[in-house]
XYZ file of C-alpha atoms in Angstrom:
590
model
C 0.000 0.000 0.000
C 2.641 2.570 0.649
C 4.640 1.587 -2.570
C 1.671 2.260 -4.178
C 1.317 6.027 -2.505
C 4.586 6.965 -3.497
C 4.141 5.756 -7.224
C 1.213 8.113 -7.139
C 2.618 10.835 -5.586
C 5.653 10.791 -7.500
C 2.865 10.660 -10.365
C 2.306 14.385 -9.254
C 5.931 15.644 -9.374
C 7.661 17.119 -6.647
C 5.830 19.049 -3.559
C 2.924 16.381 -3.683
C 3.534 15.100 -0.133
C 4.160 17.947 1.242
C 0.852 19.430 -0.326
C -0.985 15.965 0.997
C 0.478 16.408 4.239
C -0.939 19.356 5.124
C -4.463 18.105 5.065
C -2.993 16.267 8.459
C -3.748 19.398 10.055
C -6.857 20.007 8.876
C -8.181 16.325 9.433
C -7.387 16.397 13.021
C -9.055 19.781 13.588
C -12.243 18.310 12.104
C -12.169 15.183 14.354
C -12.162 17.643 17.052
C -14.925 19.842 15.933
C -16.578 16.683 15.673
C -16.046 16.092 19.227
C -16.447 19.016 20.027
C -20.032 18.418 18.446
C -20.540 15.351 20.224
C -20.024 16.981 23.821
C -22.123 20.238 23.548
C -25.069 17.406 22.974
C -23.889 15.201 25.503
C -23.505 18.221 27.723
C -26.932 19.696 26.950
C -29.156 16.412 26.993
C -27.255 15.934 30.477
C -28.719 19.374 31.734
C -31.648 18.751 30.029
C -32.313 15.118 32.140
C -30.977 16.963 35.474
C -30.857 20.580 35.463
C -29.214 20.918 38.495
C -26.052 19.315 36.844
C -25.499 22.632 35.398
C -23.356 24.319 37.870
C -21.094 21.475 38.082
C -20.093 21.722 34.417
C -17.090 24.043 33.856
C -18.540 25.461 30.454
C -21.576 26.471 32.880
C -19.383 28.011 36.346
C -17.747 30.343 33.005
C -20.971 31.504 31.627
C -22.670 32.642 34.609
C -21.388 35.834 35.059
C -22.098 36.607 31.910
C -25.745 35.969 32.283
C -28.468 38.499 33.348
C -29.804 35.981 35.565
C -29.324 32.376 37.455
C -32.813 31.403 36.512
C -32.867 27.718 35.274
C -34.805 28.359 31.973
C -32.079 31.429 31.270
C -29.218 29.113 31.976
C -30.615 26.304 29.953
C -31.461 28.667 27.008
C -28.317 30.296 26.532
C -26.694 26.563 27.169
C -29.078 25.654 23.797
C -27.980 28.794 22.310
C -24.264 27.878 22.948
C -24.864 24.371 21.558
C -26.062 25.444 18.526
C -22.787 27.917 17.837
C -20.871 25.100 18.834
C -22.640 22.890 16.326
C -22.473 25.733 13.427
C -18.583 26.073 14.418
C -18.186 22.586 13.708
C -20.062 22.727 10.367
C -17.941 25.793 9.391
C -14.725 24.046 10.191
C -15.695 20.732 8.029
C -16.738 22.819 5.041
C -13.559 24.750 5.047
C -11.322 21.447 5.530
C -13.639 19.585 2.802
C -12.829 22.928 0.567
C -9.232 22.950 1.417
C -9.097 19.277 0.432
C -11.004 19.103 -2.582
C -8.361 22.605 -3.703
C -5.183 20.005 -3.199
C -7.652 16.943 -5.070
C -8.386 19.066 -7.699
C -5.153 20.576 -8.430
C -3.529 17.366 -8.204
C -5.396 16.087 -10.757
C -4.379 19.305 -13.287
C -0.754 18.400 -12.121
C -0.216 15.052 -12.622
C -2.709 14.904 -15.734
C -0.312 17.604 -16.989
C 3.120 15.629 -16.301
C 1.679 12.256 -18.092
C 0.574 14.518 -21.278
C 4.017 16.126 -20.827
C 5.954 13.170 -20.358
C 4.554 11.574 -23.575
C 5.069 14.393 -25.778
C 8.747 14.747 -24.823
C 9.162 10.611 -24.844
C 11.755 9.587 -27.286
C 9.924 8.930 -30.486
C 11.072 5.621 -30.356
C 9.057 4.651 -27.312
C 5.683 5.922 -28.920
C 6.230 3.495 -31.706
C 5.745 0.420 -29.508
C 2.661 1.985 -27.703
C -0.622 1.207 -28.509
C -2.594 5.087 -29.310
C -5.701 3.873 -27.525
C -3.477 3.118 -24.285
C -1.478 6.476 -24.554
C -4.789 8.368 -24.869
C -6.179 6.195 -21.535
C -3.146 6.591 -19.233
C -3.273 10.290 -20.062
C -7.237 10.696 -19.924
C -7.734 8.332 -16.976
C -4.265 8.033 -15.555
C -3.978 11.562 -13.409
C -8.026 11.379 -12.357
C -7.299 7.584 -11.124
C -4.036 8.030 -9.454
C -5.609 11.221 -7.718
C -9.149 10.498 -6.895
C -8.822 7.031 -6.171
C -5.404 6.418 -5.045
C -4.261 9.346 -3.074
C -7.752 11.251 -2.380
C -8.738 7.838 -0.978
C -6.292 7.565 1.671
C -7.296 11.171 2.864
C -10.769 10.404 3.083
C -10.080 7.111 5.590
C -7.499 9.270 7.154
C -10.023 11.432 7.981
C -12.885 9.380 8.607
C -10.882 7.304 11.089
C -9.716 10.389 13.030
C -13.096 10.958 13.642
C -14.008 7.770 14.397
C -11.331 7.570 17.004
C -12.269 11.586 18.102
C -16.015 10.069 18.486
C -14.974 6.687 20.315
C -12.653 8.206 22.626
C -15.261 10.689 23.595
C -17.735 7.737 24.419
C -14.860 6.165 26.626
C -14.239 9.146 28.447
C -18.377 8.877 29.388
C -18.696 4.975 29.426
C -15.639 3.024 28.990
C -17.263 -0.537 29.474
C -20.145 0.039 27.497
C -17.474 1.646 24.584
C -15.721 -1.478 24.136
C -18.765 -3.014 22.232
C -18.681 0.033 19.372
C -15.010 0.212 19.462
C -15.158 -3.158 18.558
C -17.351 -2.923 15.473
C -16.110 0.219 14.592
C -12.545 -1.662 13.807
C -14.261 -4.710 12.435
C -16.033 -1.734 10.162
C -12.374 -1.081 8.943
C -10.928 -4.865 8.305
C -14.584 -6.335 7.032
C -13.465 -4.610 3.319
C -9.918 -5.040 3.767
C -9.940 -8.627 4.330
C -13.078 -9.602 2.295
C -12.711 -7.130 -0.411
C -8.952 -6.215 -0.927
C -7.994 -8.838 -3.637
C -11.268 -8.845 -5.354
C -11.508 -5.214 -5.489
C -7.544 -5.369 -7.039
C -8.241 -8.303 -9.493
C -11.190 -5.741 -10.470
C -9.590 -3.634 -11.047
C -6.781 -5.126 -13.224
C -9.883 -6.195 -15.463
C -11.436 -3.085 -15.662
C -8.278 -1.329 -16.705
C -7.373 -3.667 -19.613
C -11.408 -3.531 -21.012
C -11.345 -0.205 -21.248
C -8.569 0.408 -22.882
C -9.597 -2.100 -25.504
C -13.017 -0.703 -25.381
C -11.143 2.997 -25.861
C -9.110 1.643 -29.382
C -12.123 -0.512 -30.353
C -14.183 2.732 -30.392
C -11.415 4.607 -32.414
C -11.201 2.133 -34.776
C -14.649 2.365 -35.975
C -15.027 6.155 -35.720
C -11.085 6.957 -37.286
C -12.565 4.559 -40.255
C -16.014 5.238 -40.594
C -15.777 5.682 -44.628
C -14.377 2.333 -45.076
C -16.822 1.020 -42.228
C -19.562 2.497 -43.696
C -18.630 1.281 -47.686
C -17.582 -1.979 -46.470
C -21.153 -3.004 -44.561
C -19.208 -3.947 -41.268
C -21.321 -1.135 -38.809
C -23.034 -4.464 -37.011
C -19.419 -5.991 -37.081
C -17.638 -3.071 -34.999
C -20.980 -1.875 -32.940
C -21.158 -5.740 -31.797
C -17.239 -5.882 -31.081
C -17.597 -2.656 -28.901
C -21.043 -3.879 -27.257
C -18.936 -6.697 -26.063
C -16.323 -5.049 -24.226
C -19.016 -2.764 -22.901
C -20.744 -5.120 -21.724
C -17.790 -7.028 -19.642
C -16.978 -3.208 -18.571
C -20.185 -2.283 -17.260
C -20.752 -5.905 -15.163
C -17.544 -5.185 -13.809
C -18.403 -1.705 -12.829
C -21.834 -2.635 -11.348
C -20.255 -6.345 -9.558
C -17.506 -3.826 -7.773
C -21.001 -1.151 -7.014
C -22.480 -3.939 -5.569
C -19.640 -5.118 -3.631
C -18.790 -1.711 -2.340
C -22.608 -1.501 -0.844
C -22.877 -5.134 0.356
C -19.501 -4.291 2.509
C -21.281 -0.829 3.396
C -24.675 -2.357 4.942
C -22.811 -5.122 6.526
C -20.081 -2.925 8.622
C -23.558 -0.297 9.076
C -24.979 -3.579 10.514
C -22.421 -4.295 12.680
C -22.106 -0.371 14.072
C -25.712 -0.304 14.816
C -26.140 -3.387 16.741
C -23.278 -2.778 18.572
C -24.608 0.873 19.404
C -28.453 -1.017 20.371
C -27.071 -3.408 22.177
C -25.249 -0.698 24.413
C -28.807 1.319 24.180
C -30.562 -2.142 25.149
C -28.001 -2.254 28.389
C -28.272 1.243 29.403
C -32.000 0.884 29.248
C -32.433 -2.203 31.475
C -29.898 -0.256 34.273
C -32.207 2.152 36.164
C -32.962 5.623 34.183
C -30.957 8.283 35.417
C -30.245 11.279 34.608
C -26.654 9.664 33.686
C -28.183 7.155 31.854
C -30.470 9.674 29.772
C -27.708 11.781 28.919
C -25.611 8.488 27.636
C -27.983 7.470 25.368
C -28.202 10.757 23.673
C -24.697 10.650 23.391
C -24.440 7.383 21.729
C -27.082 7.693 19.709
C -25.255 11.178 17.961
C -21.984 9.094 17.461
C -24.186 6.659 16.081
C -25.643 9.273 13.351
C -21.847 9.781 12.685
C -20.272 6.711 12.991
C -22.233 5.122 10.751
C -21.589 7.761 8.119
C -17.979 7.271 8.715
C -17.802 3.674 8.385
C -19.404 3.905 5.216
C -17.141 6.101 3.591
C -14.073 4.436 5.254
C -15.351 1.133 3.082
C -15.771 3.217 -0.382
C -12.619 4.642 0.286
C -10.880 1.063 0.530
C -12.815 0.048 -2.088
C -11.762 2.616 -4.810
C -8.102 2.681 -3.402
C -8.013 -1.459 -4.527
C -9.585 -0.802 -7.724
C -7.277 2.343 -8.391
C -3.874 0.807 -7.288
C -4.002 -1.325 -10.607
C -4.162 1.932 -12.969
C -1.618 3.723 -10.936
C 1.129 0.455 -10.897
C 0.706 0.415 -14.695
C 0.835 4.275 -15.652
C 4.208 4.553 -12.884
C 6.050 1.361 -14.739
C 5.552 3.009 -18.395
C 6.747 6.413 -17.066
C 9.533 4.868 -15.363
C 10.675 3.095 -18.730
C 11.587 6.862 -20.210
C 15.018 7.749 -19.857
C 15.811 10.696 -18.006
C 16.219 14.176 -19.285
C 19.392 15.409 -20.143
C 20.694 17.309 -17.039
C 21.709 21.162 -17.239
C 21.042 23.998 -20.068
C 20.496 23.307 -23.545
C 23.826 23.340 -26.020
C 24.065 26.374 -27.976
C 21.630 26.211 -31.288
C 22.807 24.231 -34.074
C 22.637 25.731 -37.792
C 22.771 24.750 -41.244
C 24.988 26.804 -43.418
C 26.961 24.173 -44.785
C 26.763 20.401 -45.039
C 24.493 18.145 -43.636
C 26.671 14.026 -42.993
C 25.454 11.160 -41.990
C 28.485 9.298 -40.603
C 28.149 5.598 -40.563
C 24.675 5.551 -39.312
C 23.055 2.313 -38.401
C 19.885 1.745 -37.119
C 17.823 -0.989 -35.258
C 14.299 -1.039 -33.693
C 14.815 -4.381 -32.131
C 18.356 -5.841 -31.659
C 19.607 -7.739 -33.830
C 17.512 -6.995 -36.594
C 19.206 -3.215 -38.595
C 17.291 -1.135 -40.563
C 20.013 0.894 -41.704
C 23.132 -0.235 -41.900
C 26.702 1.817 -42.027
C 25.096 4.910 -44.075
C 27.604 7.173 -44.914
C 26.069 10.341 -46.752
C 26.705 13.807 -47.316
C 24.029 16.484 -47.965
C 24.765 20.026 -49.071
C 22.709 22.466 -48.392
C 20.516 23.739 -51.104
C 20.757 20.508 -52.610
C 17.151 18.641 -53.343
C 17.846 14.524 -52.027
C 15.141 12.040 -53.184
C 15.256 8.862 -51.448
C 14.036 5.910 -53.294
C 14.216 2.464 -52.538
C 11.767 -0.850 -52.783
C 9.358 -0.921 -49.886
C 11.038 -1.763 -46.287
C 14.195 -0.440 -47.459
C 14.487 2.233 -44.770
C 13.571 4.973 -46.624
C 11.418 6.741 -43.794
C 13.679 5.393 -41.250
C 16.571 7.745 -42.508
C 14.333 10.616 -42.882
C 13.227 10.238 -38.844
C 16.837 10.112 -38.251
C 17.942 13.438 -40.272
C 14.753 14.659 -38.221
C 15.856 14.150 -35.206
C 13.074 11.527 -34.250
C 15.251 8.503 -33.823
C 18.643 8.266 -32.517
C 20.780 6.082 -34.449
C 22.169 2.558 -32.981
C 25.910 3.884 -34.536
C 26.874 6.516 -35.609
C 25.992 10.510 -36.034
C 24.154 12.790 -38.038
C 25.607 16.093 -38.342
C 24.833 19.549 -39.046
C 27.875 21.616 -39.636
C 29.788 19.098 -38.069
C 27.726 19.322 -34.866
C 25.791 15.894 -33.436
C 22.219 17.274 -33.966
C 21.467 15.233 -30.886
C 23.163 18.134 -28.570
C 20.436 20.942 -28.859
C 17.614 18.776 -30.947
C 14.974 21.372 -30.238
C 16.779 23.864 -32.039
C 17.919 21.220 -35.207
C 14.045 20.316 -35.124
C 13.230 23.834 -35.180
C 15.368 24.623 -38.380
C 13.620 21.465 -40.098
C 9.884 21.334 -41.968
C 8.137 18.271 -42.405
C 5.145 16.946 -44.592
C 4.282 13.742 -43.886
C 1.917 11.384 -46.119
C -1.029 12.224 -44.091
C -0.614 15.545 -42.499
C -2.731 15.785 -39.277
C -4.772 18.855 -39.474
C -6.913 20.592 -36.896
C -10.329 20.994 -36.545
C -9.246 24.622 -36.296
C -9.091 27.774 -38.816
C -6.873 27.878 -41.687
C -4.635 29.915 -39.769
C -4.230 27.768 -36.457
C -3.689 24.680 -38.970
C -1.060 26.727 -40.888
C 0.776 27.922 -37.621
C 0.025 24.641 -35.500
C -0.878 26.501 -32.698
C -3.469 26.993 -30.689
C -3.331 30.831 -28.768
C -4.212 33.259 -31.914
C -1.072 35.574 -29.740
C 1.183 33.266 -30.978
C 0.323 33.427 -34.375
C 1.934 35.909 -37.111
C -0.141 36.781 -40.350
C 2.324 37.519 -42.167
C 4.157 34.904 -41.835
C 1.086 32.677 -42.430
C 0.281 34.206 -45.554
C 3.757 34.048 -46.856
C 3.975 30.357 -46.083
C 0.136 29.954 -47.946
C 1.613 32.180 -50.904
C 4.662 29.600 -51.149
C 2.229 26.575 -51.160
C 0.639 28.158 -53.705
C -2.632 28.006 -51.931
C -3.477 31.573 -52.729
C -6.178 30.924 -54.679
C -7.911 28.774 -52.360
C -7.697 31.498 -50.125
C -9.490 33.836 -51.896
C -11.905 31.141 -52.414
C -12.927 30.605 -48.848
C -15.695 32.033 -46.826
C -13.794 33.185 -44.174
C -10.592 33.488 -45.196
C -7.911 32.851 -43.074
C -10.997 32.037 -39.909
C -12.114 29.224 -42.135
C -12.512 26.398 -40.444
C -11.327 22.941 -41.872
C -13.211 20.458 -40.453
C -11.871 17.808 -38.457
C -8.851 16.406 -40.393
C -9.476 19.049 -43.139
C -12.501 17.374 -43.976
C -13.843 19.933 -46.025
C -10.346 20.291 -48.237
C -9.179 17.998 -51.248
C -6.118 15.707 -50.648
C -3.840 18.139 -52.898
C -5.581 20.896 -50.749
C -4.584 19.408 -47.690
C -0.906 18.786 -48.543
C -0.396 22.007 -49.489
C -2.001 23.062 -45.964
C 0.800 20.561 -44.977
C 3.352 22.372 -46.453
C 2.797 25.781 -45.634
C 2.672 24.550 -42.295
C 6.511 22.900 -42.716
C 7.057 26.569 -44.018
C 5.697 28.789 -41.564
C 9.025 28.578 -39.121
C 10.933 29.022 -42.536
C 13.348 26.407 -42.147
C 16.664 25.243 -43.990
C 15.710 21.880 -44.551
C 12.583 20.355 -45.786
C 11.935 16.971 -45.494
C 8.862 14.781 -47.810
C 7.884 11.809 -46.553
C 5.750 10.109 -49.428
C 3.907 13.067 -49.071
C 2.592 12.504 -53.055
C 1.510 8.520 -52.768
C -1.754 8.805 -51.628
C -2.452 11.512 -54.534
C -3.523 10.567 -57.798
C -0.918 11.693 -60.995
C -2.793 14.973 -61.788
C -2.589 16.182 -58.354
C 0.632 14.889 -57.467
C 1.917 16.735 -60.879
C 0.227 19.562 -59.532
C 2.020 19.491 -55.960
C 5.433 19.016 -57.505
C 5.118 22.312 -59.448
C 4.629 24.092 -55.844
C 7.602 22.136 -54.192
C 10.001 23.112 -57.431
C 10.444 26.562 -56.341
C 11.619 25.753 -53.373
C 14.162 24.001 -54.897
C 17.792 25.563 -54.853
C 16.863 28.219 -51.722
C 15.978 25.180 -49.237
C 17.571 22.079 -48.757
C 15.279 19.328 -49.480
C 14.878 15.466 -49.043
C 11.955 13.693 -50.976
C 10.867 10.194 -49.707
C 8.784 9.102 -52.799
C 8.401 5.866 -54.909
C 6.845 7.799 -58.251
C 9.740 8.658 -60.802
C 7.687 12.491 -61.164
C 8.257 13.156 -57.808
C 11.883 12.792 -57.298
C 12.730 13.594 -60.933
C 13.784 16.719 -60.975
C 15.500 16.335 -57.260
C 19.530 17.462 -58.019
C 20.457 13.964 -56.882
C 19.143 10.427 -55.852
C 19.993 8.094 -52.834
C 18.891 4.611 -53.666
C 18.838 2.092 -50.437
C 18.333 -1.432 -50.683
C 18.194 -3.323 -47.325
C 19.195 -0.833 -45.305
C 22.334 -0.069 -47.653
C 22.693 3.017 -49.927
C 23.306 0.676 -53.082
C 23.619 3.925 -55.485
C 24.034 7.824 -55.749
C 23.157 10.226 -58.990
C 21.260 12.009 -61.133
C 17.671 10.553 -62.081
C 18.343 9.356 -65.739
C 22.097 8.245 -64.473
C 20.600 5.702 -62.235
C 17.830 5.129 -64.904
C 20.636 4.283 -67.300
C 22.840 2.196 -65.188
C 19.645 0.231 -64.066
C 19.714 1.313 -60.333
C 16.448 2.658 -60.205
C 13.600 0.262 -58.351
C 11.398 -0.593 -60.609
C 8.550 1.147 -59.448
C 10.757 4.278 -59.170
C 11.381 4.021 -62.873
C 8.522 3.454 -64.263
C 5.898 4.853 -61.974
């Protein structure tokens, strides 16, 4: 149980325990207002069974002065009137310690949920590749609101609740100490009843529940991310019944630990309230006193908060079991990242000169290279296709001159500087238009500067880029201009449309190097011919590097890299390589 704490404060970052820890405070001044509570009625139905009690009581020999008169029904109204302030003083105390809690809940939540998005997005690319999207999107989504509100939030609640329990029962000893023994008694067996019978059913639970919904989570992406082909291919029943499935095992498991949680509730309730009537039952069959009068009112208000209490202690053990599983699983994929590099950032890295790849090899699983020994030099202003037969590690070398993946052996270079010392700046002298550009459901201008606070965003610039893309025209052509909004994966543009959104987007930052990853094959030939006239004139004042398998996009590229498994197997000019028979097939002939 404590191993699982830490992993979920250390979920939160640093200062989390210390932010915890001072709801101790807090929690124990509640359990005293609550006992505080608890004696002004005790004190009051005592007066109110034997009225000439009163004087005896401390609270009373203090007030007196301050009374206009010693008459019983004076005393014994401003006793009821002090009660009742005692009583709203207690309420105020537990509203400000339930606000002050649910202020470090709360922010918790924003913190950690923060940290796992952040952690993520600065993972080495590498990492993301062997993740599953639906369980990235989960441990983000659910991750910080589990580890928070079940894990950590948990404990505070039973912390709490059990301070007042033990407030409330040492209050009763104080009055009866024989008699207390009985709710004492259930009042623990209250605590171990879900412990015991609940722990490893709750945990096994909540191992379940965890894996169903994140295959409930990717089920439900894969139908809505494909809903064209869905649709077109007649397989709605196919994917709705698939997803009804898991739902189906999800929601039993949700309602089998609901059911649980209030079986476990009724039967510790049970065992509080027959251990509080069976004190009643002996207090009633000793002779009725005053004392005795004044006893039973006080047991039965610890009853009416006991009871409460022991209830939320169970939930509170109930969602900490189901939680822990969540928490255990998001805390061993965090720890798997490798640490940030320690200390400032190197000084930027530019591109003036030559760009080298020097003896890069690279493997995704050992023993198995991708690239092997590729030794390559790019100048800059030169245009580099890179062609090659499917699986030849075409895209692999362009993640690497990226910056995405580190290479196995070797170095890429930029000036003869390792771009892996200051890759933020490398990345940020580098555009990129991938095959299927991701584009916001967002204005043409948010999509063109990828980002989201309109501050951020220069006009200029974004026109410029658009003019470049030669998307002018289809400016013009829109509505609302630069406010128009796309649609959700620019829905509402053509596939040339859209690439050339893509583009202008790689050229917004104006960067040295611009890198194509097959950013033509999904077009047809018209629109791909089309899309190579606007990437042409950027030819000569950028440095560019053309992933492509068509002959018409990588033609008119200054020189091209052919790799066969892994190997650069030839360098040249387009009808060189044509001539000498270098060129994959589908390369040379389209």
């Amino acid at each position: 149980m404590i191993a699982d704490i830490r992993a979920a404060l250390a979920l939160e970052g640093p200062g989390a325990l210390r932010r915890w820890a001072a709801l101790l405070p807090r929690a124990l001044t509640s359990a005293a207002a609550e006992a505080a509570g608890a004696a002004a009625v005790f004190g009051l139905v005592r007066i109110l069974a034997d009225p000439r009690q009163a004087t005896g009581l401390p609270v009373v020999s203090s007030l007196l002065p301050l009374l206009p008169d010693h008459a019983p029904r004076t005393v014994l109204l401003w006793l009821t009137v002090l009660a009742m302030l005692v009583y709203l003083a207690r309420n105020a105390v537990l509203a400000l310690s339930w606000a002050a809690q649910e202020r470090v809940v709360f922010g918790a939540v924003r913190r950690t949920a923060r940290r796992v998005l952040r952690a993520y997005l600065e993972a080495p690319y590498q990492f993301l590749l062997r993740r599953n999207s639906a369980a990235l999107v989960q441990r983000v989504q659910r991750g910080a609101e589990v580890s928070v509100t079940l894990v950590l939030a948990s404990v505070v609640h039973l912390c709490s609740e059990a301070l007042v329990a033990v407030a409330l029962v040492g209050l009763l000893m104080t009055a009866a100490p024989p008699s207390t023994l009985a709710v004492a008694a259930a009042t623990v067996a209250l605590l171990l009843l879900p412990a015991v019978l609940g722990g490893r059913v709750f945990r096994r639970w909540g191992d379940a529940e965890q894996r169903l919904e994140k295959e409930l989570l990717q089920a439900q992406q894969q139908c809505l991310g494909a809903l064209k082909e869905v649709r077109l291919a007649g397989q709605e029943a196919g994917f709705l019944e698939a997803a009804d499935r898991l739902r189906a095992a999800y929601t039993q498991l949700q309602r089998r630990r609901s059911v649980l949680q209030e079986v476990l509730r009724l039967g510790g309730e049970t065992l509080v309230v027959l251990a509080l009537l069976l004190v009643v039952l002996v207090l009633t069959l000793q002779e009725a006193g005053a004392e005795t009068l004044s006893l039973l009112g006080l047991y039965g208000y610890a009853g009416f908060r006991l009871v409460p209490s022991g209830n939320r202690i169970t939930r509170a053990l109930g969602c900490f079991r189901t939680g822990v599983p969540f928490v255990r699983d998001l805390h061993e994929d965090l720890a798997q990242l490798p640490p940030l590099p320690p200390g400032p950032p190197a000084s930027p890295i530019g591109f003036a000169g030559e760009l080298v790849l020097d003896c890069v090899s690279f493997e995704y699983e050992p023993g198995r290279p991708v690239l092997q020994e590729v030794a390559l030099t790019i100048r800059r202003g030169e245009s580099i296709g890179l062609v090659g037969p499917t699986g030849s590690g075409k895209t692999t070398l362009a993640d690497l001159l990226l910056g995405l993946l580190a290479p196995t052996a070797g170095r890429v270079l930029a000036d003869g500087r390792d771009v892996r010392e200051n890759l933020r700046s490398w990345q940020q002298a580098v555009g990129y238009v991938p095959q299927e550009p991701h584009l916001l459901d967002d204005t043409v201008r948010c999509n063109v500067a990828f980002a989201l606070d309109p501050a951020q965003i220069d006009d200029d610039r974004v026109r410029r880029a658009l003019r470049l893309a030669q998307l002018e025209e289809v400016l013009a052509g829109l509505p609302d201009g630069l406010e128009t909004r796309l649609g959700e994966r620019g829905v509402r543009l053509s596939g040339g449309q859209r690439q050339r959104i893509a583009i202008a987007r790689a050229l917004y930052r104006d960067p040295a190097v611009l890198v194509f990853d097959e950013a033509t094959s999904a077009l047809d030939l018209e629109t791909e011919r089309e899309l190579t006239e606007a990437i042409e004139p950027l030819m000569g004042e950028r440095t560019i590097i053309v992933v492509a398998h068509r002959p018409s996009t990588v033609r008119r590229c200054s020189r091209l890299v052919v790799l066969r498994e892994g190997r650069i197997a030839a360098t040249g000019g387009f009808d060189e390589l044509v001539r000498a028979g270098q060129m994959p097939s589908e390369a040379a002939t389209g």
